[in-house]
């Protein structure tokens, strides 16, 4: 016998265990299935209600779906009602059964009872599929003009659902929607406004085009709401219908964006909302928040925008976290448009970093990073570092990297930069990534001597104070001690009055030794320490013999290391530092690296770096003196790896490379591939083939070869700037490279600068002509587009056209795919390819490119290289 | 627009769930579980907003019941927070001092109230009086 819904709920609630509950439910669902099978009509209503309850508890109820359809078809309201409720809850849009409901829905939409019509509209709004929407949209539309506001508002939202499902119908109905705005009922108005916003979202052009003329009506509606006295029906804590106000503002935001005239019409009312809205309660703040967003999005007046940002500033002082959250969120969006106005609230934003709520802290942090500029960098960075101390460790790495970005961009002076980086490492040396380490070392190495001495003293102190866990700090400190250890022997007083005493050589050594003895010491640190000891033999060479002897002992200790890498290096170093050994040159100070270059390299190379590489051989690099270090190449050292100096010291590469062929291969067979890959900061897939691709051609590059070496540094690998570069192994060895800055036959320059898109011939040989057309949207912009057009005046097609471009360091570029790879003969059609370039030194240096063209013509492979430097003035 | 509306108790039992976008049953259960876990463990001092996958959760706790709406990330959080409160006021006036048991035993009525208040993921009516009168009128027809 069927029990009542109430009894079912009661018996489920009285269950003590989950299994008891399951058995009650399974008994009941068996009963319901029987009832369904026997078509017990009188219990259908009750059974579906029970199924809904079971569904909510998470039990299977699919067998009840057809019962819902039967209930819908019933002529009685109560049965229809539970039927539709069941339909909405038990079925999802994907259910096939839903198709069967379309006809019932259609009948009910035409029913004389408005409540039944309401049920049908409600179901359409919550459940309609694209097919249903198409079938029923005209019926829904009819009800938009119904006499009852109850039906009109339901129809409006049902229509929103139909249009979302079938966007192509928007144009058919858009005019009907407009008329809804004349309604007097709040319910209809708010639904109509939402419907319009919805249309603007689906079909922005149609929507905005049709609704923008309604802006004055929207403004009037909003004004009426503001001036309306107390109306109990729609009042929420003293504000009349905040929901309608919010939705009106939302629609105005969409309509006013990018539209001067519409924005002008809104100006007054926005100012009125912004100044008159009561902020004591959440409802008022919701309106203000929407109003601020509207002001910041539409083309509003300057004064209004400042007012809006001040409202957000007030929000930041609110005690309610929700309000502060939305304020930070919005400030984050507008900070780029109105930076100055946001700056005024800087202190309040910084205070948010102390909030207990993590979502507020993250938002504040994002905002602060956007606010940093030259004027406030010192104060804000101090706050960032303070925050770094307390924040969760999973965020530390990210904050370190972002702080590094700030330091890169806005450092007022070298000392501050070095100071900040060392503090950063002291706080979060174990969390920050390699980029921070390499940047810190590079910045220290490239600063003035006074700052270097300060840095190395400070690092020794920080290292002494550390408990041995801040790996990054220790690595940088040990590297710096190795490089600049001699500076520790003199006292140092910095400009800001901090003074450090001179250290004894033996003390310095024992500091480093102390670190390597700690249990927390990692292999990465030991590797640096080993190199440091080797280097200190040179730095402390003038001290008494005991010091150097002590260092030798320390290096020799590593010969017994269980780590193979350390062992090998220790053997190599010990040979190098014997009395009268050739180590002096190799262990000299690293050449200064341009931090920007190093930064870029490390970004590119960070994928391939790791451990000590034999690649560190390049630490034999002495600026301009590459040839002098003949025997030193087989020493290891991880300096290069630490700094990822590859691109920074190309001058040394040619000298190092040829000798590698003989000596390094035998001593470090397994790692010599690393050598090359590290020197050139790019992976090298074939170790055996590596030495052969080192061209001897660049020996004379000297200083000028720096750029060149980077671009065409002898291996295919450094062709990284070449967007289309094939796998390095597949590349033929590069022919000797002509110094691109030597006088070159300049390609005939076009009518540079006189037309909008200057064009010139970049290359012309053997029937192939390449024309460059340069396009620039804004003459002051650093970036431009170069369209290369290939023309073939010969009688045979050129196939397999491959066009490669390399640019000097100060230029970045991106190549888009070509329009084709076959250039038809006799000028029968052109192929073009777009190269996007950004000249970061525009004005001082001209745009220039190195071209490499390869194609097959009449069965013969052709390869050409050329320089394109005929770019017009101003590029 | 609202993606879904959830009403859960502290133990994670769903008392009402309304979905305004197509979704399978198992996925619903999974999301309900996730939402409950996130909402129940939040500190009182925290914001009532959680950014989760492609939408934003806005929740409010009333005694042992959590009301959660999931909305688009661009939506006005404060306004939806207010709309949750309006729904609670509706329940409160309808059941006069609503408690969890009222909702358990009259869950179909709660759904009816919600359907008069929200439709197709948007707010259909903001007048408490209008909604309650309508719900009572419809009940008389049963």
Short mmCIF file of N, CA and C in Angstrom, two decimals, chain A residues 358-454:
data_model
loop_
_atom_site.label_atom_id
_atom_site.label_comp_id
_atom_site.label_asym_id
_atom_site.label_seq_id
_atom_site.Cartn_x
_atom_site.Cartn_y
_atom_site.Cartn_z
N UNK A 358 42.89 35.04 2.73
CA UNK A 358 43.89 34.86 1.69
C UNK A 358 43.45 35.46 0.35
N UNK A 359 42.16 35.45 0.06
CA UNK A 359 41.74 35.97 -1.24
C UNK A 359 41.97 37.48 -1.30
N UNK A 360 41.83 38.14 -0.17
CA UNK A 360 42.10 39.59 -0.13
C UNK A 360 43.60 39.84 -0.31
N UNK A 361 44.40 39.03 0.37
CA UNK A 361 45.85 39.24 0.27
C UNK A 361 46.34 39.04 -1.16
N UNK A 362 45.84 37.98 -1.80
CA UNK A 362 46.28 37.73 -3.18
C UNK A 362 45.90 38.89 -4.08
N UNK A 363 44.69 39.39 -3.90
CA UNK A 363 44.24 40.48 -4.76
C UNK A 363 45.09 41.73 -4.52
N UNK A 364 45.36 41.99 -3.25
CA UNK A 364 46.14 43.18 -2.91
C UNK A 364 47.54 43.06 -3.52
N UNK A 365 48.08 41.87 -3.44
CA UNK A 365 49.42 41.65 -3.96
C UNK A 365 49.46 41.90 -5.47
N UNK A 366 48.48 41.34 -6.17
CA UNK A 366 48.41 41.56 -7.62
C UNK A 366 48.38 43.05 -7.93
N UNK A 367 47.57 43.74 -7.15
CA UNK A 367 47.40 45.16 -7.38
C UNK A 367 48.71 45.91 -7.12
N UNK A 368 49.39 45.54 -6.05
CA UNK A 368 50.63 46.24 -5.71
C UNK A 368 51.66 46.08 -6.82
N UNK A 369 51.75 44.89 -7.36
CA UNK A 369 52.70 44.69 -8.45
C UNK A 369 52.36 45.57 -9.65
N UNK A 370 51.07 45.85 -9.80
CA UNK A 370 50.70 46.73 -10.92
C UNK A 370 50.97 48.19 -10.59
N UNK A 371 51.05 48.50 -9.30
CA UNK A 371 51.20 49.91 -8.90
C UNK A 371 52.64 50.37 -8.86
N UNK A 372 53.56 49.43 -8.81
CA UNK A 372 54.96 49.81 -8.63
C UNK A 372 55.42 50.70 -9.79
N UNK A 373 56.08 51.79 -9.46
CA UNK A 373 56.72 52.61 -10.49
C UNK A 373 58.00 53.21 -9.92
N UNK A 374 58.65 54.03 -10.71
CA UNK A 374 59.96 54.54 -10.30
C UNK A 374 59.91 55.29 -8.97
N UNK A 375 58.78 55.98 -8.73
CA UNK A 375 58.71 56.82 -7.54
C UNK A 375 58.52 56.02 -6.26
N UNK A 376 57.74 54.96 -6.35
CA UNK A 376 57.38 54.29 -5.10
C UNK A 376 58.06 52.95 -4.93
N UNK A 377 59.00 52.65 -5.82
CA UNK A 377 59.53 51.29 -5.83
C UNK A 377 60.16 50.92 -4.49
N UNK A 378 60.84 51.87 -3.85
CA UNK A 378 61.55 51.50 -2.62
C UNK A 378 60.56 51.13 -1.51
N UNK A 379 59.55 51.97 -1.35
CA UNK A 379 58.58 51.70 -0.30
C UNK A 379 57.81 50.42 -0.55
N UNK A 380 57.33 50.27 -1.78
CA UNK A 380 56.49 49.10 -2.07
C UNK A 380 57.29 47.81 -2.00
N UNK A 381 58.54 47.87 -2.46
CA UNK A 381 59.33 46.65 -2.42
C UNK A 381 59.58 46.23 -0.98
N UNK A 382 59.79 47.21 -0.12
CA UNK A 382 59.97 46.88 1.30
C UNK A 382 58.73 46.15 1.81
N UNK A 383 57.53 46.63 1.41
CA UNK A 383 56.31 45.98 1.84
C UNK A 383 56.22 44.56 1.27
N UNK A 384 56.63 44.43 0.02
CA UNK A 384 56.59 43.11 -0.62
C UNK A 384 57.49 42.14 0.13
N UNK A 385 58.66 42.62 0.50
CA UNK A 385 59.59 41.74 1.21
C UNK A 385 59.03 41.38 2.59
N UNK A 386 58.40 42.34 3.23
CA UNK A 386 57.75 42.04 4.51
C UNK A 386 56.71 40.95 4.33
N UNK A 387 55.95 41.08 3.27
CA UNK A 387 54.90 40.11 3.03
C UNK A 387 55.50 38.74 2.73
N UNK A 388 56.63 38.77 2.04
CA UNK A 388 57.28 37.52 1.67
C UNK A 388 57.62 36.70 2.92
N UNK A 389 57.94 37.40 4.00
CA UNK A 389 58.29 36.69 5.22
C UNK A 389 57.11 35.89 5.73
N UNK A 390 55.90 36.47 5.66
CA UNK A 390 54.76 35.83 6.31
C UNK A 390 53.90 34.98 5.38
N UNK A 391 54.07 35.11 4.09
CA UNK A 391 53.10 34.46 3.21
C UNK A 391 53.33 32.96 3.16
N UNK A 392 52.32 32.27 2.62
CA UNK A 392 52.42 30.81 2.52
C UNK A 392 53.54 30.43 1.57
N UNK A 393 54.22 29.33 1.90
CA UNK A 393 55.44 29.05 1.15
C UNK A 393 55.15 28.69 -0.31
N UNK A 394 53.93 28.21 -0.60
CA UNK A 394 53.70 27.86 -2.00
C UNK A 394 53.63 29.11 -2.89
N UNK A 395 53.41 30.27 -2.27
CA UNK A 395 53.35 31.49 -3.09
C UNK A 395 54.70 32.19 -3.19
N UNK A 396 55.66 31.74 -2.39
CA UNK A 396 56.89 32.51 -2.29
C UNK A 396 57.65 32.58 -3.61
N UNK A 397 57.72 31.44 -4.26
CA UNK A 397 58.48 31.42 -5.51
C UNK A 397 57.92 32.44 -6.49
N UNK A 398 56.61 32.45 -6.58
CA UNK A 398 55.96 33.37 -7.51
C UNK A 398 56.26 34.83 -7.13
N UNK A 399 56.17 35.13 -5.85
CA UNK A 399 56.42 36.50 -5.42
C UNK A 399 57.88 36.88 -5.70
N UNK A 400 58.81 35.93 -5.48
CA UNK A 400 60.22 36.21 -5.76
C UNK A 400 60.41 36.60 -7.22
N UNK A 401 59.83 35.79 -8.09
CA UNK A 401 60.00 36.05 -9.51
C UNK A 401 59.41 37.40 -9.90
N UNK A 402 58.24 37.69 -9.32
CA UNK A 402 57.62 38.97 -9.66
C UNK A 402 58.41 40.14 -9.08
N UNK A 403 58.96 39.94 -7.88
CA UNK A 403 59.77 41.01 -7.30
C UNK A 403 61.01 41.24 -8.15
N UNK A 404 61.55 40.14 -8.65
CA UNK A 404 62.70 40.29 -9.55
C UNK A 404 62.33 41.16 -10.75
N UNK A 405 61.11 40.95 -11.26
CA UNK A 405 60.64 41.77 -12.37
C UNK A 405 60.65 43.24 -11.99
N UNK A 406 60.18 43.53 -10.78
CA UNK A 406 60.16 44.92 -10.30
C UNK A 406 61.59 45.46 -10.22
N UNK A 407 62.49 44.64 -9.66
CA UNK A 407 63.88 45.07 -9.51
C UNK A 407 64.49 45.33 -10.89
N UNK A 408 64.20 44.44 -11.82
CA UNK A 408 64.70 44.61 -13.18
C UNK A 408 64.30 45.96 -13.75
N UNK A 409 63.05 46.29 -13.51
CA UNK A 409 62.49 47.44 -14.21
C UNK A 409 62.78 48.76 -13.52
N UNK A 410 62.67 48.79 -12.19
CA UNK A 410 62.56 50.08 -11.53
C UNK A 410 63.69 50.43 -10.56
N UNK A 411 64.77 49.64 -10.53
CA UNK A 411 65.78 49.92 -9.52
C UNK A 411 66.32 51.34 -9.63
N UNK A 412 66.32 52.09 -8.53
CA UNK A 412 66.85 53.45 -8.58
C UNK A 412 68.38 53.46 -8.69
N UNK A 413 69.04 52.50 -8.08
CA UNK A 413 70.50 52.45 -8.19
C UNK A 413 71.00 51.05 -7.93
N UNK A 414 72.28 50.85 -8.19
CA UNK A 414 72.84 49.51 -8.09
C UNK A 414 72.80 48.98 -6.66
N UNK A 415 73.16 49.87 -5.73
CA UNK A 415 73.24 49.39 -4.35
C UNK A 415 71.88 48.90 -3.88
N UNK A 416 70.84 49.67 -4.20
CA UNK A 416 69.50 49.27 -3.78
C UNK A 416 69.13 47.93 -4.39
N UNK A 417 69.50 47.79 -5.64
CA UNK A 417 69.14 46.56 -6.34
C UNK A 417 69.79 45.34 -5.68
N UNK A 418 71.10 45.49 -5.44
CA UNK A 418 71.82 44.39 -4.83
C UNK A 418 71.30 44.12 -3.43
N UNK A 419 71.05 45.18 -2.69
CA UNK A 419 70.49 45.06 -1.35
C UNK A 419 69.20 44.28 -1.35
N UNK A 420 68.29 44.70 -2.25
CA UNK A 420 66.98 44.06 -2.32
C UNK A 420 67.11 42.58 -2.66
N UNK A 421 67.95 42.28 -3.63
CA UNK A 421 68.07 40.90 -4.05
C UNK A 421 68.64 40.03 -2.94
N UNK A 422 69.61 40.58 -2.22
CA UNK A 422 70.19 39.78 -1.13
C UNK A 422 69.14 39.56 -0.03
N UNK A 423 68.38 40.61 0.28
CA UNK A 423 67.33 40.44 1.28
C UNK A 423 66.34 39.39 0.81
N UNK A 424 65.98 39.46 -0.46
CA UNK A 424 65.04 38.50 -1.03
C UNK A 424 65.56 37.08 -0.84
N UNK A 425 66.84 36.89 -1.12
CA UNK A 425 67.42 35.56 -1.00
C UNK A 425 67.48 35.12 0.46
N UNK A 426 67.73 36.09 1.34
CA UNK A 426 67.80 35.74 2.76
C UNK A 426 66.45 35.25 3.25
N UNK A 427 65.38 35.89 2.72
CA UNK A 427 64.05 35.51 3.19
C UNK A 427 63.58 34.23 2.52
N UNK A 428 63.78 34.14 1.22
CA UNK A 428 63.15 33.05 0.48
C UNK A 428 64.13 32.34 -0.44
N UNK A 429 65.35 32.21 0.00
CA UNK A 429 66.36 31.56 -0.83
C UNK A 429 66.03 30.13 -1.18
N UNK A 430 65.21 29.48 -0.34
CA UNK A 430 64.93 28.09 -0.66
C UNK A 430 63.73 27.96 -1.58
N UNK A 431 62.99 29.02 -1.75
CA UNK A 431 61.80 28.92 -2.58
C UNK A 431 61.95 29.53 -3.97
N UNK A 432 62.87 30.46 -4.11
CA UNK A 432 62.92 31.17 -5.38
C UNK A 432 63.53 30.29 -6.47
N UNK A 433 63.23 30.57 -7.69
CA UNK A 433 63.71 29.70 -8.76
C UNK A 433 65.04 30.21 -9.33
N UNK A 434 65.59 29.42 -10.25
CA UNK A 434 66.93 29.69 -10.76
C UNK A 434 67.09 31.08 -11.36
N UNK A 435 66.01 31.59 -11.92
CA UNK A 435 66.12 32.89 -12.56
C UNK A 435 66.55 33.96 -11.57
N UNK A 436 65.99 33.87 -10.34
CA UNK A 436 66.33 34.86 -9.33
C UNK A 436 67.81 34.74 -8.96
N UNK A 437 68.27 33.48 -8.85
CA UNK A 437 69.67 33.28 -8.50
C UNK A 437 70.58 33.84 -9.57
N UNK A 438 70.31 33.49 -10.81
CA UNK A 438 71.22 33.93 -11.85
C UNK A 438 71.17 35.43 -12.01
N UNK A 439 69.97 36.01 -11.84
CA UNK A 439 69.88 37.47 -11.96
C UNK A 439 70.66 38.14 -10.83
N UNK A 440 70.56 37.59 -9.62
CA UNK A 440 71.27 38.20 -8.50
C UNK A 440 72.78 38.19 -8.76
N UNK A 441 73.30 37.02 -9.17
CA UNK A 441 74.74 36.94 -9.42
C UNK A 441 75.13 37.90 -10.53
N UNK A 442 74.32 37.94 -11.57
CA UNK A 442 74.66 38.79 -12.69
C UNK A 442 74.67 40.26 -12.28
N UNK A 443 73.68 40.65 -11.51
CA UNK A 443 73.61 42.06 -11.11
C UNK A 443 74.80 42.42 -10.22
N UNK A 444 75.14 41.50 -9.32
CA UNK A 444 76.27 41.80 -8.45
C UNK A 444 77.54 41.93 -9.28
N UNK A 445 77.71 40.97 -10.21
CA UNK A 445 78.94 40.97 -11.00
C UNK A 445 79.04 42.20 -11.89
N UNK A 446 77.89 42.73 -12.28
CA UNK A 446 77.95 43.83 -13.24
C UNK A 446 77.95 45.20 -12.55
N UNK A 447 77.87 45.22 -11.23
CA UNK A 447 77.81 46.53 -10.58
C UNK A 447 79.23 47.05 -10.31
N UNK A 448 79.30 48.25 -9.77
CA UNK A 448 80.59 48.91 -9.51
C UNK A 448 81.36 48.16 -8.42
N UNK A 449 82.64 48.39 -8.33
CA UNK A 449 83.45 47.66 -7.38
C UNK A 449 82.99 47.87 -5.94
N UNK A 450 82.66 49.15 -5.64
CA UNK A 450 82.22 49.46 -4.28
C UNK A 450 81.01 48.63 -3.90
N UNK A 451 80.07 48.54 -4.83
CA UNK A 451 78.84 47.79 -4.57
C UNK A 451 79.14 46.30 -4.47
N UNK A 452 80.07 45.84 -5.31
CA UNK A 452 80.46 44.43 -5.27
C UNK A 452 80.97 44.08 -3.89
N UNK A 453 81.89 44.94 -3.42
CA UNK A 453 82.49 44.67 -2.11
C UNK A 453 81.40 44.66 -1.04
N UNK A 454 80.49 45.62 -1.13
CA UNK A 454 79.38 45.68 -0.19
C UNK A 454 78.57 44.39 -0.25
#
